[in-house]
XYZ file of C-alpha atoms in Angstrom:
378
model
C 232.706 -26.824 51.488
C 234.671 -28.380 48.615
C 232.749 -28.723 45.369
C 232.186 -32.093 43.743
C 235.440 -33.621 42.550
C 236.333 -33.015 38.933
C 237.233 -35.907 36.677
C 240.900 -35.238 37.272
C 240.599 -35.112 41.049
C 239.625 -38.681 41.749
C 243.022 -40.050 42.690
C 242.929 -41.454 46.255
C 245.049 -38.643 47.726
C 243.007 -35.904 46.060
C 239.762 -37.567 47.034
C 240.859 -37.822 50.649
C 241.978 -34.186 50.742
C 238.647 -33.051 49.348
C 236.788 -35.256 51.819
C 238.679 -33.881 54.815
C 238.201 -30.287 53.718
C 234.478 -30.729 53.142
C 232.414 -29.002 55.826
C 229.031 -30.027 54.497
C 227.935 -33.366 53.073
C 225.441 -32.382 50.425
C 223.480 -35.646 50.307
C 222.787 -36.224 53.989
C 219.719 -33.986 54.200
C 218.219 -35.915 51.288
C 218.900 -39.204 53.053
C 217.317 -37.836 56.232
C 214.255 -36.840 54.230
C 213.875 -40.332 52.781
C 214.239 -41.848 56.232
C 211.550 -39.691 57.844
C 209.185 -40.098 54.862
C 209.527 -43.865 55.305
C 208.622 -43.518 58.987
C 205.511 -41.469 58.173
C 204.535 -44.148 55.643
C 204.993 -46.805 58.323
C 202.745 -44.981 60.787
C 200.008 -44.214 58.269
C 199.972 -47.114 55.816
C 201.894 -49.772 57.728
C 202.074 -53.197 56.159
C 199.603 -53.784 53.341
C 199.587 -57.499 52.406
C 198.621 -56.565 48.854
C 201.920 -54.683 48.419
C 205.456 -56.119 48.166
C 207.187 -56.778 51.485
C 209.411 -53.737 50.913
C 206.434 -51.412 51.483
C 206.021 -52.829 54.980
C 209.522 -51.842 56.079
C 209.034 -48.117 56.579
C 210.117 -48.418 60.203
C 213.627 -48.999 58.876
C 213.760 -45.311 58.058
C 214.841 -44.832 61.677
C 217.717 -47.235 61.040
C 218.983 -45.116 58.157
C 218.788 -42.018 60.333
C 220.827 -43.822 63.010
C 223.555 -44.639 60.491
C 223.710 -40.998 59.387
C 223.854 -39.788 62.984
C 226.636 -42.151 64.035
C 228.741 -41.153 61.051
C 228.170 -37.416 61.242
C 228.563 -36.928 65.000
C 231.807 -38.896 65.181
C 233.222 -37.261 62.045
C 232.719 -33.865 63.697
C 234.290 -35.089 66.938
C 237.311 -36.588 65.167
C 237.918 -33.411 63.203
C 237.618 -31.250 66.299
C 240.023 -33.497 68.171
C 242.578 -33.330 65.365
C 242.262 -29.601 64.716
C 242.164 -28.433 68.350
C 243.963 -31.239 70.138
C 240.921 -32.191 72.201
C 237.124 -32.389 72.239
C 235.195 -29.727 74.114
C 232.505 -31.860 75.730
C 230.793 -28.876 77.325
C 230.392 -27.221 73.922
C 229.227 -30.491 72.370
C 226.476 -30.990 74.916
C 225.422 -27.352 74.757
C 225.030 -27.621 70.979
C 223.069 -30.855 71.268
C 220.836 -29.487 74.031
C 219.956 -26.328 72.106
C 219.128 -28.366 69.012
C 217.195 -31.224 70.597
C 215.652 -30.331 73.939
C 213.419 -27.316 73.149
C 211.233 -29.040 70.576
C 211.274 -32.419 72.290
C 210.087 -31.156 75.660
C 207.594 -28.760 74.056
C 206.007 -31.619 72.101
C 206.054 -33.835 75.189
C 204.309 -31.074 77.157
C 201.686 -30.851 74.405
C 201.128 -34.613 74.607
C 200.771 -34.329 78.379
C 198.166 -31.587 78.045
C 196.205 -33.593 75.482
C 196.331 -36.745 77.593
C 195.145 -34.892 80.693
C 192.363 -33.283 78.706
C 191.233 -36.178 76.498
C 192.781 -39.490 77.599
C 193.171 -39.238 81.343
C 190.703 -42.012 82.096
C 191.661 -44.375 79.268
C 194.118 -47.223 79.773
C 196.505 -45.704 77.211
C 196.306 -42.327 78.951
C 197.014 -43.797 82.368
C 199.910 -45.767 80.902
C 201.322 -42.573 79.377
C 201.345 -40.878 82.789
C 203.138 -43.893 84.259
C 205.682 -43.797 81.431
C 206.169 -40.026 81.613
C 209.341 -40.198 83.788
C 210.946 -42.432 81.159
C 210.020 -40.039 78.359
C 211.414 -37.145 80.386
C 214.729 -38.948 80.987
C 215.175 -40.528 77.540
C 214.959 -44.050 78.937
C 211.723 -45.208 77.331
C 213.620 -47.733 75.190
C 214.572 -49.532 78.418
C 211.368 -49.323 80.423
C 208.404 -48.842 78.062
C 207.131 -51.962 76.330
C 205.845 -51.239 72.844
C 202.779 -53.442 73.098
C 199.282 -52.318 72.201
C 198.554 -48.601 72.035
C 201.438 -46.661 73.576
C 201.147 -42.876 73.419
C 204.444 -41.192 72.454
C 205.982 -44.598 71.768
C 208.201 -43.253 68.961
C 210.362 -41.647 71.682
C 212.278 -44.937 71.893
C 214.457 -43.911 68.942
C 215.161 -40.485 70.434
C 216.195 -42.205 73.663
C 218.597 -44.392 71.687
C 220.125 -41.293 70.089
C 220.471 -39.428 73.383
C 222.160 -42.371 75.074
C 224.681 -42.449 72.233
C 225.310 -38.715 72.666
C 225.678 -39.138 76.407
C 228.262 -41.917 76.319
C 230.269 -42.008 73.119
C 231.800 -38.485 73.057
C 233.553 -39.338 76.324
C 235.137 -42.361 74.667
C 236.256 -40.215 71.740
C 237.614 -37.610 74.140
C 239.662 -39.843 76.413
C 240.544 -42.850 74.238
C 242.837 -42.733 71.224
C 241.058 -42.964 67.849
C 242.496 -46.436 67.135
C 241.358 -47.773 70.492
C 237.984 -46.065 70.170
C 237.496 -47.838 66.849
C 238.432 -51.157 68.479
C 235.974 -50.481 71.309
C 233.151 -49.750 68.872
C 233.896 -52.868 66.822
C 233.721 -54.937 70.022
C 230.429 -53.285 71.000
C 228.983 -53.875 67.533
C 229.941 -57.560 67.655
C 228.410 -58.024 71.116
C 225.193 -56.220 70.141
C 224.905 -58.204 66.899
C 225.247 -61.504 68.753
C 222.702 -60.542 71.412
C 220.218 -59.196 68.880
C 220.637 -62.131 66.513
C 220.402 -64.943 69.041
C 218.305 -63.475 71.820
C 216.265 -60.701 70.233
C 213.124 -59.836 72.116
C 213.723 -62.031 75.162
C 214.860 -59.132 77.328
C 211.550 -57.386 76.755
C 209.756 -59.961 78.884
C 212.356 -61.594 81.138
C 213.022 -58.495 83.260
C 216.738 -58.467 82.420
C 217.478 -54.739 82.292
C 221.125 -55.226 81.371
C 220.251 -57.317 78.370
C 217.512 -54.886 77.372
C 220.043 -52.069 77.456
C 222.377 -54.001 75.160
C 219.567 -54.802 72.751
C 218.588 -51.130 72.666
C 221.978 -50.119 71.218
C 221.598 -49.405 67.521
C 223.944 -51.369 65.286
C 223.366 -48.758 62.601
C 224.839 -46.103 64.903
C 227.769 -48.421 65.634
C 228.396 -48.972 61.931
C 228.127 -45.230 61.335
C 230.797 -44.634 63.992
C 233.081 -47.233 62.402
C 232.539 -45.624 58.992
C 233.494 -42.206 60.385
C 236.749 -43.599 61.768
C 237.653 -45.439 58.588
C 237.024 -42.434 56.351
C 238.870 -40.087 58.705
C 242.185 -41.906 58.279
C 243.824 -41.682 54.862
C 245.015 -45.276 54.722
C 241.606 -46.757 55.447
C 239.892 -44.119 53.298
C 241.957 -45.256 50.340
C 241.418 -48.920 51.225
C 237.654 -48.379 50.921
C 237.813 -46.935 47.430
C 236.803 -50.298 45.936
C 233.477 -49.879 47.738
C 232.822 -46.192 47.158
C 235.073 -44.678 44.503
C 232.869 -45.576 41.532
C 230.311 -42.847 40.918
C 227.468 -45.369 40.703
C 228.280 -47.007 44.049
C 225.574 -45.012 45.849
C 222.930 -46.392 43.483
C 224.300 -49.915 43.946
C 224.130 -49.674 47.720
C 220.653 -48.132 47.585
C 219.453 -51.051 45.467
C 221.175 -53.451 47.872
C 219.353 -51.908 50.839
C 215.989 -52.133 49.076
C 216.668 -55.720 48.066
C 217.668 -56.737 51.579
C 214.504 -55.142 52.955
C 212.348 -56.849 50.338
C 213.842 -60.263 51.141
C 213.773 -59.621 54.880
C 217.487 -60.090 55.452
C 218.822 -60.265 59.043
C 218.775 -56.924 60.801
C 222.539 -56.570 61.162
C 222.991 -57.064 57.417
C 220.435 -54.346 56.605
C 222.028 -51.955 59.080
C 225.499 -52.566 57.652
C 224.203 -51.967 54.131
C 222.619 -48.677 55.244
C 225.922 -47.522 56.720
C 227.626 -48.407 53.434
C 224.998 -46.383 51.588
C 225.875 -43.409 53.775
C 229.535 -44.029 53.001
C 228.887 -44.028 49.263
C 227.009 -40.729 49.569
C 229.817 -38.935 51.420
C 232.908 -40.499 49.823
C 232.435 -38.316 46.756
C 229.940 -35.511 46.332
C 229.210 -36.228 42.660
C 227.834 -39.740 43.189
C 224.961 -41.068 41.091
C 222.190 -40.282 43.604
C 223.400 -36.744 44.316
C 220.925 -35.029 41.930
C 218.029 -36.677 43.778
C 219.374 -36.288 47.312
C 220.395 -32.674 46.748
C 217.065 -31.773 45.163
C 216.057 -28.626 47.019
C 212.567 -29.794 47.989
C 213.854 -33.096 49.369
C 216.783 -31.484 51.182
C 214.375 -28.990 52.777
C 212.389 -31.882 54.252
C 215.616 -33.390 55.545
C 216.610 -30.113 57.187
C 213.409 -30.230 59.271
C 213.298 -34.021 59.674
C 213.578 -33.788 63.460
C 210.399 -31.739 63.614
C 208.652 -33.993 61.120
C 209.475 -37.015 63.266
C 208.274 -35.447 66.511
C 205.092 -33.940 65.096
C 203.824 -36.441 62.534
C 201.731 -38.562 64.905
C 199.891 -35.519 66.239
C 199.220 -34.389 62.681
C 198.093 -37.871 61.688
C 195.444 -37.901 64.425
C 194.144 -34.510 63.286
C 194.043 -35.736 59.674
C 192.100 -38.860 60.641
C 189.509 -36.771 62.480
C 189.249 -34.359 59.527
C 188.753 -37.184 57.017
C 186.273 -39.124 59.165
C 183.171 -37.061 58.231
C 184.022 -37.717 54.564
C 184.407 -41.428 55.157
C 187.997 -41.280 53.890
C 189.879 -42.120 57.076
C 190.271 -45.696 55.862
C 192.143 -44.654 52.720
C 195.657 -45.171 54.084
C 197.459 -43.761 51.037
C 195.394 -40.571 51.261
C 196.106 -40.375 54.985
C 199.820 -40.727 54.225
C 199.855 -37.974 51.594
C 197.835 -35.516 53.670
C 199.727 -36.320 56.878
C 203.116 -35.953 55.224
C 202.194 -32.685 53.506
C 200.675 -31.153 56.625
C 203.502 -32.358 58.862
C 206.133 -30.844 56.587
C 204.259 -27.528 56.690
C 203.957 -27.602 60.489
C 207.598 -28.663 60.897
C 208.782 -25.830 58.668
C 206.787 -23.352 60.760
C 208.242 -24.844 63.926
C 211.740 -24.595 62.497
C 211.307 -21.012 61.376
C 209.447 -19.526 64.322
C 210.497 -21.707 67.277
C 213.581 -23.865 66.732
C 215.470 -21.123 64.882
C 215.559 -19.045 68.075
C 217.545 -21.753 69.841
C 219.660 -22.399 66.753
C 220.660 -18.728 66.745
C 221.663 -19.062 70.376
C 223.621 -22.167 69.428
C 225.447 -20.219 66.705
C 226.218 -17.346 69.082
C 227.536 -19.811 71.636
C 229.802 -21.427 69.036
C 231.141 -18.023 67.967
C 231.830 -17.033 71.557
C 233.651 -20.311 72.177
C 235.818 -19.786 69.083
C 236.572 -16.239 70.188
C 237.559 -17.377 73.679
C 239.896 -20.005 72.220
C 241.477 -17.364 69.972
C 242.017 -14.987 72.876
C 243.699 -17.737 74.891
C 246.021 -18.449 71.973
C 247.206 -14.814 71.751
C 250.578 -14.020 73.334
């Protein structure tokens, strides 16, 4: 990883060289942490009419995570393609599977056991069993309507992510970078038009094709576009008016908060979030870096996947624990206790369960690099 640019290394060429050599973006874990904390707030406090509208937008934390994911995944793919001449799709999917599947299917199995033991005869429990095939296949965002009480409903965002992983690497692999960028811009435009002028209709009219289009995240699309633009030197330098100033990350953070407060159109918020990600990776010494690289916050971001998957289970335990004290109605207390307990559980999961598969992932990557090296030998 290249250290933060010095004052004399901020010329466009130097900045681009440092960006391309950087193997770790120091602020992204902090951004992930903020996104998952916002989601926990949304699911514990929700919208309190006594608070400003901004406090009712915690669900947008998922949107920020989407923007990060689109940028980071495609940046890695573009660099692999340039350095090795191609993208190893088998290795990509193996890495993704070892990172995502073990915890996801373990948590889903735990939900299934709890539903069979406690909710089997309730309407929500029966609906969960009907929806189980869609949770198992990452298609709940197409087939599960988020109306009323839906157990495991937060899986819709994970389905959106998995569908992106399933499709887009093939485009990056077999289409030139310039054409891939054009394809993504066309997709983003089509999705924006459908979401802006027909949002929600597909949920009730039975139009699966339209529902699939609406389920595509614009934030992921914008993240992909950002990755392409920053990967090429000419466009990287063209974007310096947006990102080169050290305070640009703070400006874009304020812009995002303002747009959420004033309930701006969704595509505008998602674009602003992608630009915030851009400001946080364009230069490592941006204004928000001290906050986003704060060790405690970054640690939450490093386990954000576990926090997201586990927080609803923890919330239900917290509500039952607070009920005898008559405190289950104190939403801010529920948020604090849920967040603290979820972080603790997620860290344990990461250390004692997920790390096993991450070690296997690392060994697999080393073996793949070794096999490539052996092929290259005369």
